GROMACS .gro file of C-alpha atoms in nm:
model
  401
    1MET     CA    1  -0.625   3.777  -2.656
    2LEU     CA    2  -0.574   3.888  -3.011
    3ALA     CA    3  -0.658   3.726  -3.342
    4THR     CA    4  -0.593   3.827  -3.697
    5ASP     CA    5  -0.724   3.711  -4.033
    6ILE     CA    6  -0.422   3.721  -4.268
    7ARG     CA    7  -0.650   3.705  -4.575
    8ASP     CA    8  -0.813   4.043  -4.526
    9GLY     CA    9  -0.594   4.189  -4.252
   10THR     CA   10  -0.875   4.204  -3.994
   11LEU     CA   11  -0.761   4.234  -3.630
   12TRP     CA   12  -0.986   4.118  -3.350
   13HIS     CA   13  -0.940   4.216  -2.989
   14ASN     CA   14  -1.023   4.017  -2.681
   15ARG     CA   15  -1.396   4.076  -2.660
   16GLU     CA   16  -1.456   4.039  -3.039
   17VAL     CA   17  -1.275   3.702  -3.034
   18LYS     CA   18  -1.479   3.570  -2.742
   19ARG     CA   19  -1.814   3.700  -2.890
   20GLN     CA   20  -1.755   3.532  -3.219
   21LEU     CA   21  -1.659   3.202  -3.058
   22ALA     CA   22  -1.957   3.225  -2.822
   23GLU     CA   23  -2.202   3.286  -3.115
   24ARG     CA   24  -2.090   2.999  -3.335
   25LYS     CA   25  -2.325   2.745  -3.171
   26PRO     CA   26  -2.604   2.764  -2.915
   27TYR     CA   27  -2.392   2.636  -2.638
   28SER     CA   28  -2.635   2.731  -2.362
   29VAL     CA   29  -2.901   2.510  -2.528
   30LEU     CA   30  -2.662   2.230  -2.587
   31ASN     CA   31  -2.547   2.233  -2.216
   32ALA     CA   32  -2.876   2.289  -2.046
   33GLU     CA   33  -2.917   2.219  -1.679
   34CYS     CA   34  -3.214   2.040  -1.515
   35PRO     CA   35  -3.233   2.119  -1.149
   36LEU     CA   36  -3.415   1.869  -0.929
   37PRO     CA   37  -3.720   1.981  -0.727
   38SER     CA   38  -3.628   2.080  -0.373
   39GLU     CA   39  -3.874   1.838  -0.211
   40SER     CA   40  -3.679   1.546  -0.363
   41THR     CA   41  -3.396   1.620  -0.124
   42GLN     CA   42  -3.591   1.558   0.189
   43ALA     CA   43  -3.478   1.268   0.404
   44GLN     CA   44  -3.689   0.959   0.464
   45PRO     CA   45  -3.644   0.740   0.767
   46SER     CA   46  -3.436   0.428   0.697
   47VAL     CA   47  -3.607   0.095   0.782
   48LEU     CA   48  -3.255  -0.042   0.855
   49SER     CA   49  -3.205   0.210   1.143
   50THR     CA   50  -3.487   0.046   1.331
   51GLN     CA   51  -3.355  -0.309   1.288
   52GLU     CA   52  -3.076  -0.299   1.535
   53ALA     CA   53  -2.936  -0.649   1.484
   54ALA     CA   54  -2.930  -0.616   1.106
   55LEU     CA   55  -2.760  -0.272   1.131
   56SER     CA   56  -2.504  -0.410   1.367
   57ARG     CA   57  -2.410  -0.694   1.133
   58LEU     CA   58  -2.381  -0.466   0.835
   59GLN     CA   59  -2.156  -0.227   1.031
   60ARG     CA   60  -1.922  -0.502   1.103
   61ALA     CA   61  -1.936  -0.642   0.746
   62PHE     CA   62  -1.813  -0.295   0.628
   63GLY     CA   63  -1.548  -0.267   0.898
   64TYR     CA   64  -1.709  -0.011   1.129
   65THR     CA   65  -1.537   0.025   1.466
   66SER     CA   66  -1.670   0.147   1.808
   67GLU     CA   67  -1.418   0.430   1.782
   68GLU     CA   68  -1.573   0.551   1.451
   69LEU     CA   69  -1.924   0.530   1.591
   70GLN     CA   70  -1.829   0.722   1.903
   71VAL     CA   71  -1.554   0.963   1.800
   72VAL     CA   72  -1.635   1.024   1.428
   73LEU     CA   73  -2.001   0.969   1.353
   74LYS     CA   74  -2.155   1.088   1.681
   75PRO     CA   75  -2.029   1.451   1.658
   76MET     CA   76  -2.136   1.461   1.295
   77VAL     CA   77  -2.486   1.352   1.389
   78TRP     CA   78  -2.525   1.564   1.710
   79GLU     CA   79  -2.325   1.872   1.626
   80GLY     CA   80  -2.326   1.887   1.247
   81HIS     CA   81  -1.954   1.905   1.202
   82GLU     CA   82  -1.652   1.685   1.203
   83PRO     CA   83  -1.494   1.585   1.529
   84ILE     CA   84  -1.229   1.831   1.669
   85GLY     CA   85  -0.898   1.677   1.767
   86SER     CA   86  -0.543   1.776   1.835
   87MET     CA   87  -0.282   1.802   1.560
   88GLY     CA   88  -0.071   1.495   1.477
   89ASP     CA   89  -0.167   1.139   1.394
   90ASP     CA   90   0.000   0.848   1.576
   91THR     CA   91  -0.223   0.593   1.416
   92PRO     CA   92  -0.017   0.322   1.241
   93GLN     CA   93  -0.030   0.319   0.857
   94ALA     CA   94  -0.305   0.087   0.738
   95VAL     CA   95  -0.064  -0.158   0.589
   96LEU     CA   96   0.121  -0.188   0.920
   97SER     CA   97  -0.179  -0.182   1.153
   98GLU     CA   98  -0.267  -0.493   1.348
   99GLN     CA   99  -0.642  -0.414   1.283
  100SER     CA  100  -0.806  -0.459   0.947
  101ARG     CA  101  -0.857  -0.115   0.794
  102PRO     CA  102  -1.084   0.009   0.514
  103LEU     CA  103  -0.920   0.039   0.172
  104ALA     CA  104  -0.970   0.414   0.186
  105HIS     CA  105  -0.724   0.435   0.466
  106TYR     CA  106  -0.445   0.324   0.232
  107PHE     CA  107  -0.473   0.660   0.048
  108LYS     CA  108  -0.330   0.981   0.203
  109GLN     CA  109  -0.455   1.322   0.095
  110ARG     CA  110  -0.206   1.544  -0.077
  111PHE     CA  111  -0.192   1.918  -0.021
  112ALA     CA  112  -0.023   2.229  -0.127
  113GLU     CA  113   0.290   2.263   0.080
  114VAL     CA  114   0.264   2.631   0.180
  115THR     CA  115   0.234   2.799   0.513
  116ASN     CA  116  -0.134   2.879   0.468
  117PRO     CA  117  -0.410   2.700   0.270
  118PRO     CA  118  -0.461   2.816  -0.083
  119ILE     CA  119  -0.829   2.863  -0.011
  120ASP     CA  120  -0.999   2.932   0.330
  121PRO     CA  121  -1.320   2.726   0.318
  122LEU     CA  122  -1.474   2.928   0.601
  123ARG     CA  123  -1.399   3.284   0.498
  124GLU     CA  124  -1.381   3.227   0.124
  125ALA     CA  125  -1.677   2.998   0.088
  126SER     CA  126  -1.827   3.214  -0.185
  127PHE     CA  127  -1.541   3.111  -0.410
  128MET     CA  128  -1.612   2.732  -0.364
  129SER     CA  129  -1.885   2.510  -0.485
  130LEU     CA  130  -2.006   2.153  -0.433
  131ARG     CA  131  -2.242   2.176  -0.729
  132ILE     CA  132  -2.212   1.867  -0.956
  133HIS     CA  133  -2.371   1.767  -1.287
  134LEU     CA  134  -2.497   1.411  -1.375
  135GLY     CA  135  -2.563   1.253  -1.696
  136ARG     CA  136  -2.395   1.227  -2.038
  137TRP     CA  137  -2.139   1.499  -2.096
  138PRO     CA  138  -2.226   1.710  -2.406
  139ALA     CA  139  -1.971   1.736  -2.690
  140LEU     CA  140  -1.949   2.112  -2.703
  141LEU     CA  141  -1.742   2.124  -3.023
  142GLU     CA  142  -1.988   1.921  -3.225
  143SER     CA  143  -2.345   1.997  -3.342
  144GLU     CA  144  -2.551   1.745  -3.153
  145PRO     CA  145  -2.896   1.745  -3.010
  146ARG     CA  146  -2.960   1.927  -2.680
  147VAL     CA  147  -2.815   1.738  -2.379
  148GLU     CA  148  -2.985   1.821  -2.042
  149ARG     CA  149  -2.781   1.735  -1.731
  150LEU     CA  150  -2.913   1.701  -1.384
  151VAL     CA  151  -2.754   1.951  -1.136
  152LEU     CA  152  -2.708   1.874  -0.771
  153GLU     CA  153  -2.600   2.121  -0.501
  154SER     CA  154  -2.382   1.853  -0.342
  155PRO     CA  155  -2.239   1.525  -0.451
  156ILE     CA  156  -2.335   1.363  -0.116
  157ILE     CA  157  -2.700   1.242  -0.152
  158THR     CA  158  -2.968   1.050   0.032
  159PRO     CA  159  -3.145   0.738  -0.093
  160ALA     CA  160  -3.456   0.945  -0.144
  161LEU     CA  161  -3.271   1.188  -0.373
  162LEU     CA  162  -3.117   0.896  -0.554
  163GLY     CA  163  -3.460   0.768  -0.629
  164THR     CA  164  -3.560   1.098  -0.779
  165ILE     CA  165  -3.238   1.113  -0.990
  166GLU     CA  166  -3.311   0.758  -1.130
  167ARG     CA  167  -3.653   0.856  -1.231
  168ALA     CA  168  -3.517   1.157  -1.420
  169ARG     CA  169  -3.245   0.981  -1.624
  170PRO     CA  170  -3.189   0.628  -1.760
  171SER     CA  171  -2.992   0.446  -1.480
  172PHE     CA  172  -2.870   0.094  -1.405
  173HIS     CA  173  -2.766  -0.062  -1.076
  174LEU     CA  174  -2.435  -0.264  -1.085
  175ASP     CA  175  -2.420  -0.523  -0.810
  176ALA     CA  176  -2.095  -0.434  -0.627
  177THR     CA  177  -2.094  -0.756  -0.426
  178PHE     CA  178  -1.960  -1.101  -0.497
  179PRO     CA  179  -2.058  -1.453  -0.361
  180VAL     CA  180  -1.913  -1.591  -0.044
  181ASP     CA  181  -1.857  -1.929  -0.206
  182ASP     CA  182  -1.548  -1.936  -0.427
  183GLU     CA  183  -1.671  -2.177  -0.698
  184ASN     CA  184  -1.337  -2.210  -0.874
  185GLY     CA  185  -1.128  -2.233  -0.560
  186ASP     CA  186  -0.864  -2.006  -0.693
  187SER     CA  187  -0.909  -1.703  -0.462
  188LEU     CA  188  -0.990  -1.486  -0.766
  189THR     CA  189  -1.354  -1.410  -0.679
  190LEU     CA  190  -1.281  -1.038  -0.641
  191THR     CA  191  -1.103  -1.019  -0.973
  192ARG     CA  192  -1.390  -1.183  -1.150
  193ALA     CA  193  -1.637  -0.962  -0.976
  194LEU     CA  194  -1.455  -0.648  -1.105
  195ALA     CA  195  -1.445  -0.785  -1.455
  196ARG     CA  196  -1.826  -0.851  -1.432
  197LEU     CA  197  -1.877  -0.485  -1.329
  198HIS     CA  198  -1.676  -0.367  -1.631
  199ASN     CA  199  -1.873  -0.580  -1.872
  200GLU     CA  200  -2.213  -0.491  -1.730
  201ALA     CA  201  -2.121  -0.123  -1.739
  202GLU     CA  202  -2.016  -0.132  -2.096
  203ALA     CA  203  -2.328  -0.305  -2.201
  204ALA     CA  204  -2.546  -0.058  -2.005
  205ILE     CA  205  -2.378   0.247  -2.159
  206HIS     CA  206  -2.425   0.100  -2.510
  207ARG     CA  207  -2.799   0.067  -2.428
  208GLY     CA  208  -2.817   0.439  -2.355
  209VAL     CA  209  -2.781   0.434  -1.974
  210GLU     CA  210  -2.650   0.764  -1.838
  211LEU     CA  211  -2.627   0.685  -1.460
  212LEU     CA  212  -2.437   0.383  -1.337
  213VAL     CA  213  -2.507   0.314  -0.969
  214LEU     CA  214  -2.245   0.091  -0.797
  215ASP     CA  215  -2.465  -0.073  -0.531
  216ASP     CA  216  -2.324  -0.282  -0.241
  217SER     CA  217  -2.656  -0.299  -0.049
  218ALA     CA  218  -2.694  -0.667  -0.135
  219THR     CA  219  -2.434  -0.749   0.121
  220GLY     CA  220  -2.556  -1.033   0.339
  221PRO     CA  221  -2.484  -1.376   0.457
  222ASP     CA  222  -2.422  -1.508   0.110
  223ARG     CA  223  -2.262  -1.199  -0.052
  224LEU     CA  224  -1.966  -0.981   0.031
  225PRO     CA  225  -1.912  -0.620  -0.069
  226ILE     CA  226  -1.650  -0.507  -0.318
  227PRO     CA  227  -1.470  -0.216  -0.142
  228SER     CA  228  -1.640   0.088  -0.288
  229VAL     CA  229  -1.306   0.272  -0.357
  230LEU     CA  230  -1.186  -0.024  -0.562
  231ALA     CA  231  -1.516  -0.066  -0.750
  232VAL     CA  232  -1.536   0.302  -0.842
  233ALA     CA  233  -1.173   0.353  -0.932
  234SER     CA  234  -1.146   0.031  -1.135
  235LEU     CA  235  -1.465   0.112  -1.332
  236HIS     CA  236  -1.364   0.479  -1.375
  237HIS     CA  237  -1.032   0.382  -1.536
  238HIS     CA  238  -1.180   0.091  -1.739
  239LEU     CA  239  -1.433   0.336  -1.901
  240ILE     CA  240  -1.152   0.583  -1.969
  241ARG     CA  241  -0.954   0.311  -2.152
  242LYS     CA  242  -1.263   0.224  -2.353
  243GLY     CA  243  -1.349   0.583  -2.437
  244LEU     CA  244  -1.688   0.565  -2.262
  245ARG     CA  245  -1.632   0.775  -1.950
  246THR     CA  246  -1.802   1.088  -2.078
  247ARG     CA  247  -2.114   0.900  -2.172
  248CYS     CA  248  -2.221   0.833  -1.811
  249SER     CA  249  -2.190   0.938  -1.447
  250LEU     CA  250  -2.093   0.707  -1.160
  251ILE     CA  251  -2.291   0.710  -0.838
  252ALA     CA  252  -2.154   0.508  -0.549
  253PHE     CA  253  -2.434   0.363  -0.331
  254SER     CA  254  -2.185   0.274  -0.065
  255GLY     CA  255  -2.198   0.109   0.274
  256ALA     CA  256  -1.828   0.174   0.331
  257ALA     CA  257  -1.842   0.558   0.301
  258ARG     CA  258  -1.892   0.706   0.649
  259ASP     CA  259  -1.652   0.998   0.693
  260THR     CA  260  -1.517   1.288   0.500
  261HIS     CA  261  -1.204   1.107   0.400
  262SER     CA  262  -1.387   0.799   0.251
  263LEU     CA  263  -1.624   1.031   0.070
  264ALA     CA  264  -1.331   1.240  -0.066
  265VAL     CA  265  -1.154   0.923  -0.190
  266LEU     CA  266  -1.462   0.797  -0.374
  267ILE     CA  267  -1.516   1.137  -0.545
  268GLY     CA  268  -1.148   1.179  -0.610
  269TYR     CA  269  -1.131   0.840  -0.797
  270GLY     CA  270  -1.436   0.909  -1.015
  271ALA     CA  271  -1.762   0.897  -0.827
  272ASN     CA  272  -1.980   1.182  -0.939
  273ALA     CA  273  -2.213   1.141  -0.642
  274VAL     CA  274  -2.203   0.921  -0.328
  275CYS     CA  275  -2.498   0.796  -0.128
  276PRO     CA  276  -2.364   0.662   0.206
  277TRP     CA  277  -2.666   0.460   0.283
  278LEU     CA  278  -2.526   0.264   0.583
  279ALA     CA  279  -2.379   0.572   0.741
  280LEU     CA  280  -2.714   0.754   0.704
  281ALA     CA  281  -2.884   0.458   0.863
  282THR     CA  282  -2.628   0.459   1.143
  283ALA     CA  283  -2.676   0.827   1.199
  284GLU     CA  284  -3.044   0.780   1.241
  285ALA     CA  285  -2.980   0.504   1.497
  286ILE     CA  286  -2.741   0.730   1.686
  287GLY     CA  287  -3.002   1.008   1.693
  288ALA     CA  288  -3.276   0.772   1.804
  289GLU     CA  289  -3.062   0.630   2.091
  290GLY     CA  290  -3.048   0.977   2.246
  291TYR     CA  291  -2.777   1.180   2.408
  292ARG     CA  292  -2.808   1.364   2.734
  293GLY     CA  293  -3.182   1.311   2.742
  294GLU     CA  294  -3.245   1.427   2.386
  295ARG     CA  295  -3.337   1.242   2.070
  296LEU     CA  296  -3.307   1.349   1.708
  297ALA     CA  297  -3.557   1.285   1.428
  298ALA     CA  298  -3.437   1.118   1.109
  299THR     CA  299  -3.455   1.443   0.917
  300GLU     CA  300  -3.229   1.612   1.171
  301THR     CA  301  -2.964   1.342   1.177
  302THR     CA  302  -2.954   1.328   0.798
  303ALA     CA  303  -2.930   1.707   0.771
  304ASN     CA  304  -2.645   1.720   1.030
  305PHE     CA  305  -2.450   1.433   0.875
  306LEU     CA  306  -2.481   1.583   0.518
  307HIS     CA  307  -2.378   1.929   0.648
  308ALA     CA  308  -2.073   1.794   0.831
  309SER     CA  309  -1.977   1.590   0.527
  310ALA     CA  310  -2.010   1.884   0.289
  311ALA     CA  311  -1.803   2.110   0.516
  312GLY     CA  312  -1.533   1.846   0.547
  313LEU     CA  313  -1.522   1.796   0.174
  314LEU     CA  314  -1.473   2.168   0.117
  315LYS     CA  315  -1.189   2.160   0.373
  316ILE     CA  316  -1.016   1.876   0.196
  317MET     CA  317  -1.060   2.049  -0.146
  318SER     CA  318  -0.922   2.375  -0.009
  319LYS     CA  319  -0.592   2.222   0.093
  320MET     CA  320  -0.504   2.178  -0.275
  321GLY     CA  321  -0.654   2.510  -0.377
  322ILE     CA  322  -0.946   2.339  -0.574
  323ALA     CA  323  -1.254   2.549  -0.567
  324THR     CA  324  -1.517   2.332  -0.731
  325VAL     CA  325  -1.592   1.965  -0.667
  326GLU     CA  326  -1.628   1.903  -1.038
  327SER     CA  327  -1.257   1.980  -1.060
  328TYR     CA  328  -1.187   1.742  -0.768
  329CYS     CA  329  -1.391   1.461  -0.916
  330GLY     CA  330  -1.148   1.212  -1.062
  331ALA     CA  331  -0.847   1.427  -0.991
  332GLN     CA  332  -0.682   1.157  -0.766
  333ILE     CA  333  -0.513   1.404  -0.523
  334PHE     CA  334  -0.387   1.113  -0.321
  335GLU     CA  335  -0.078   0.899  -0.255
  336ALA     CA  336  -0.114   0.529  -0.204
  337ILE     CA  337   0.081   0.379   0.088
  338GLY     CA  338   0.083   0.004   0.126
  339LEU     CA  339  -0.071  -0.108  -0.205
  340SER     CA  340   0.113  -0.323  -0.455
  341GLN     CA  341   0.239  -0.168  -0.769
  342ALA     CA  342   0.035  -0.407  -0.990
  343LEU     CA  343  -0.288  -0.313  -0.806
  344VAL     CA  344  -0.220   0.059  -0.840
  345GLU     CA  345  -0.122   0.038  -1.207
  346ARG     CA  346  -0.434  -0.164  -1.291
  347HIS     CA  347  -0.707   0.001  -1.079
  348PHE     CA  348  -0.571   0.331  -0.956
  349ALA     CA  349  -0.359   0.441  -1.252
  350GLY     CA  350  -0.163   0.760  -1.209
  351THR     CA  351  -0.153   0.748  -0.833
  352PRO     CA  352   0.189   0.794  -0.675
  353SER     CA  353   0.288   0.479  -0.476
  354ARG     CA  354   0.640   0.480  -0.325
  355VAL     CA  355   0.583   0.183  -0.092
  356GLY     CA  356   0.450  -0.156  -0.207
  357GLY     CA  357   0.209  -0.363  -0.013
  358ILE     CA  358  -0.116  -0.566  -0.042
  359GLY     CA  359  -0.295  -0.672  -0.360
  360LEU     CA  360  -0.644  -0.805  -0.462
  361ASN     CA  361  -0.594  -1.131  -0.268
  362GLU     CA  362  -0.510  -0.954   0.062
  363ILE     CA  363  -0.803  -0.708   0.010
  364GLU     CA  364  -1.041  -1.002  -0.046
  365ALA     CA  365  -0.909  -1.173   0.263
  366GLU     CA  366  -0.979  -0.871   0.477
  367VAL     CA  367  -1.329  -0.835   0.333
  368ARG     CA  368  -1.392  -1.203   0.416
  369ARG     CA  369  -1.271  -1.153   0.773
  370TRP     CA  370  -1.512  -0.872   0.836
  371HIS     CA  371  -1.789  -1.070   0.676
  372ALA     CA  372  -1.720  -1.380   0.891
  373ALA     CA  373  -1.731  -1.161   1.210
  374ALA     CA  374  -2.069  -1.020   1.100
  375PHE     CA  375  -2.253  -1.323   0.972
  376ALA     CA  376  -2.080  -1.644   1.087
  377GLY     CA  377  -2.254  -1.642   1.423
  378GLU     CA  378  -2.616  -1.609   1.323
  379GLY     CA  379  -2.711  -1.787   1.641
  380LEU     CA  380  -2.502  -1.580   1.876
  381THR     CA  381  -2.638  -1.330   2.122
  382VAL     CA  382  -2.613  -0.971   2.023
  383ALA     CA  383  -2.373  -0.902   2.311
  384HIS     CA  384  -2.141  -1.183   2.194
  385GLU     CA  385  -2.157  -1.049   1.841
  386HIS     CA  386  -2.053  -0.704   1.961
  387ALA     CA  387  -1.766  -0.855   2.156
  388ILE     CA  388  -1.635  -1.014   1.837
  389ALA     CA  389  -1.651  -0.693   1.639
  390GLY     CA  390  -1.538  -0.458   1.916
  391LEU     CA  391  -1.866  -0.271   1.900
  392ALA     CA  392  -1.963  -0.186   2.259
  393PRO     CA  393  -2.337  -0.145   2.321
  394GLN     CA  394  -2.424   0.216   2.387
  395PRO     CA  395  -2.564   0.325   2.720
  396GLY     CA  396  -2.945   0.330   2.716
  397SER     CA  397  -2.971   0.122   2.398
  398ARG     CA  398  -3.236  -0.156   2.390
  399ARG     CA  399  -3.068  -0.466   2.246
  400GLU     CA  400  -3.248  -0.793   2.304
  401GLN     CA  401  -3.017  -1.078   2.416
   0.00000   0.00000   0.00000
């Protein structure tokens, strides 16, 4: 890099240019980091994991399947890594499947089309990072007061760590659920719920809130969850259009996130951090049920799940040669298959979509089907409820009939 001052004929070389730019303002002070205490990352047992009937209903309300519990989550809990399978995928595309599929399954990961991955997440791990910053982004080119940002070693967090984060920064929970009863009778309940999220988020940011938590834990007999991917992406793009995105961080307190793909989709569409509360409770329940005569404590199941999720996220990032998760956040390295053009343009702007498909009405209908299977039969036996949802009771589990 070279620079010259044509007024006095001064020539600056690379180091002089960078030194002068670096000394113009106290950037290190303006962009200070605030690491969280290590004890705040410790896992705490989930009350939900001990309430088997409630856990089962919530799993069905969020579309969990027996295959996911056995083939995906169990290896993550017991072995601390993603399940290992053969190459190839003969699963039907989500839009063509006879089974209702999570919205994250309508997005396919894109990758660099070369014979070897741009980054090896195992042998070149030192070049990659999951470190993420939370809070208002500082305007480095302006002289403004010092802005401290929270720093996390991973964007995948526990409810305990989320509590610590919320005590450290102004935060606000956005209710990412909507009522079962459609008061207007026009099948636009989900549309109104998204508009409410947008309005509440704007108001919170103008009050000085730095952390917006999209929370779907209020899901129950009277309320349905907004699909986390839709809630995050829709709010992310709304704040960009309003010029408010750099004034806050988005945290998904999500019951739908349960594998590395769903976590990657949430982060790729704007979530700065994800707390998969239902997956963590499910992991604890899997560990407590036991396997081959052994049981795992809540701290072990949480640590294994987080380790498996982090390793899987690094692997996904490496396929596109992305080294840091902050570069992956909001990058939308996906292609939509089976979503309508209107839906993509409004809530997932910039995502390639070569095949049309479902819109908000169909998404809401699928959410309602899952919810009906979970909560419509409050008087049914647990065995009958599992038969409806396709969740086979695990050997050795103690479920009261």
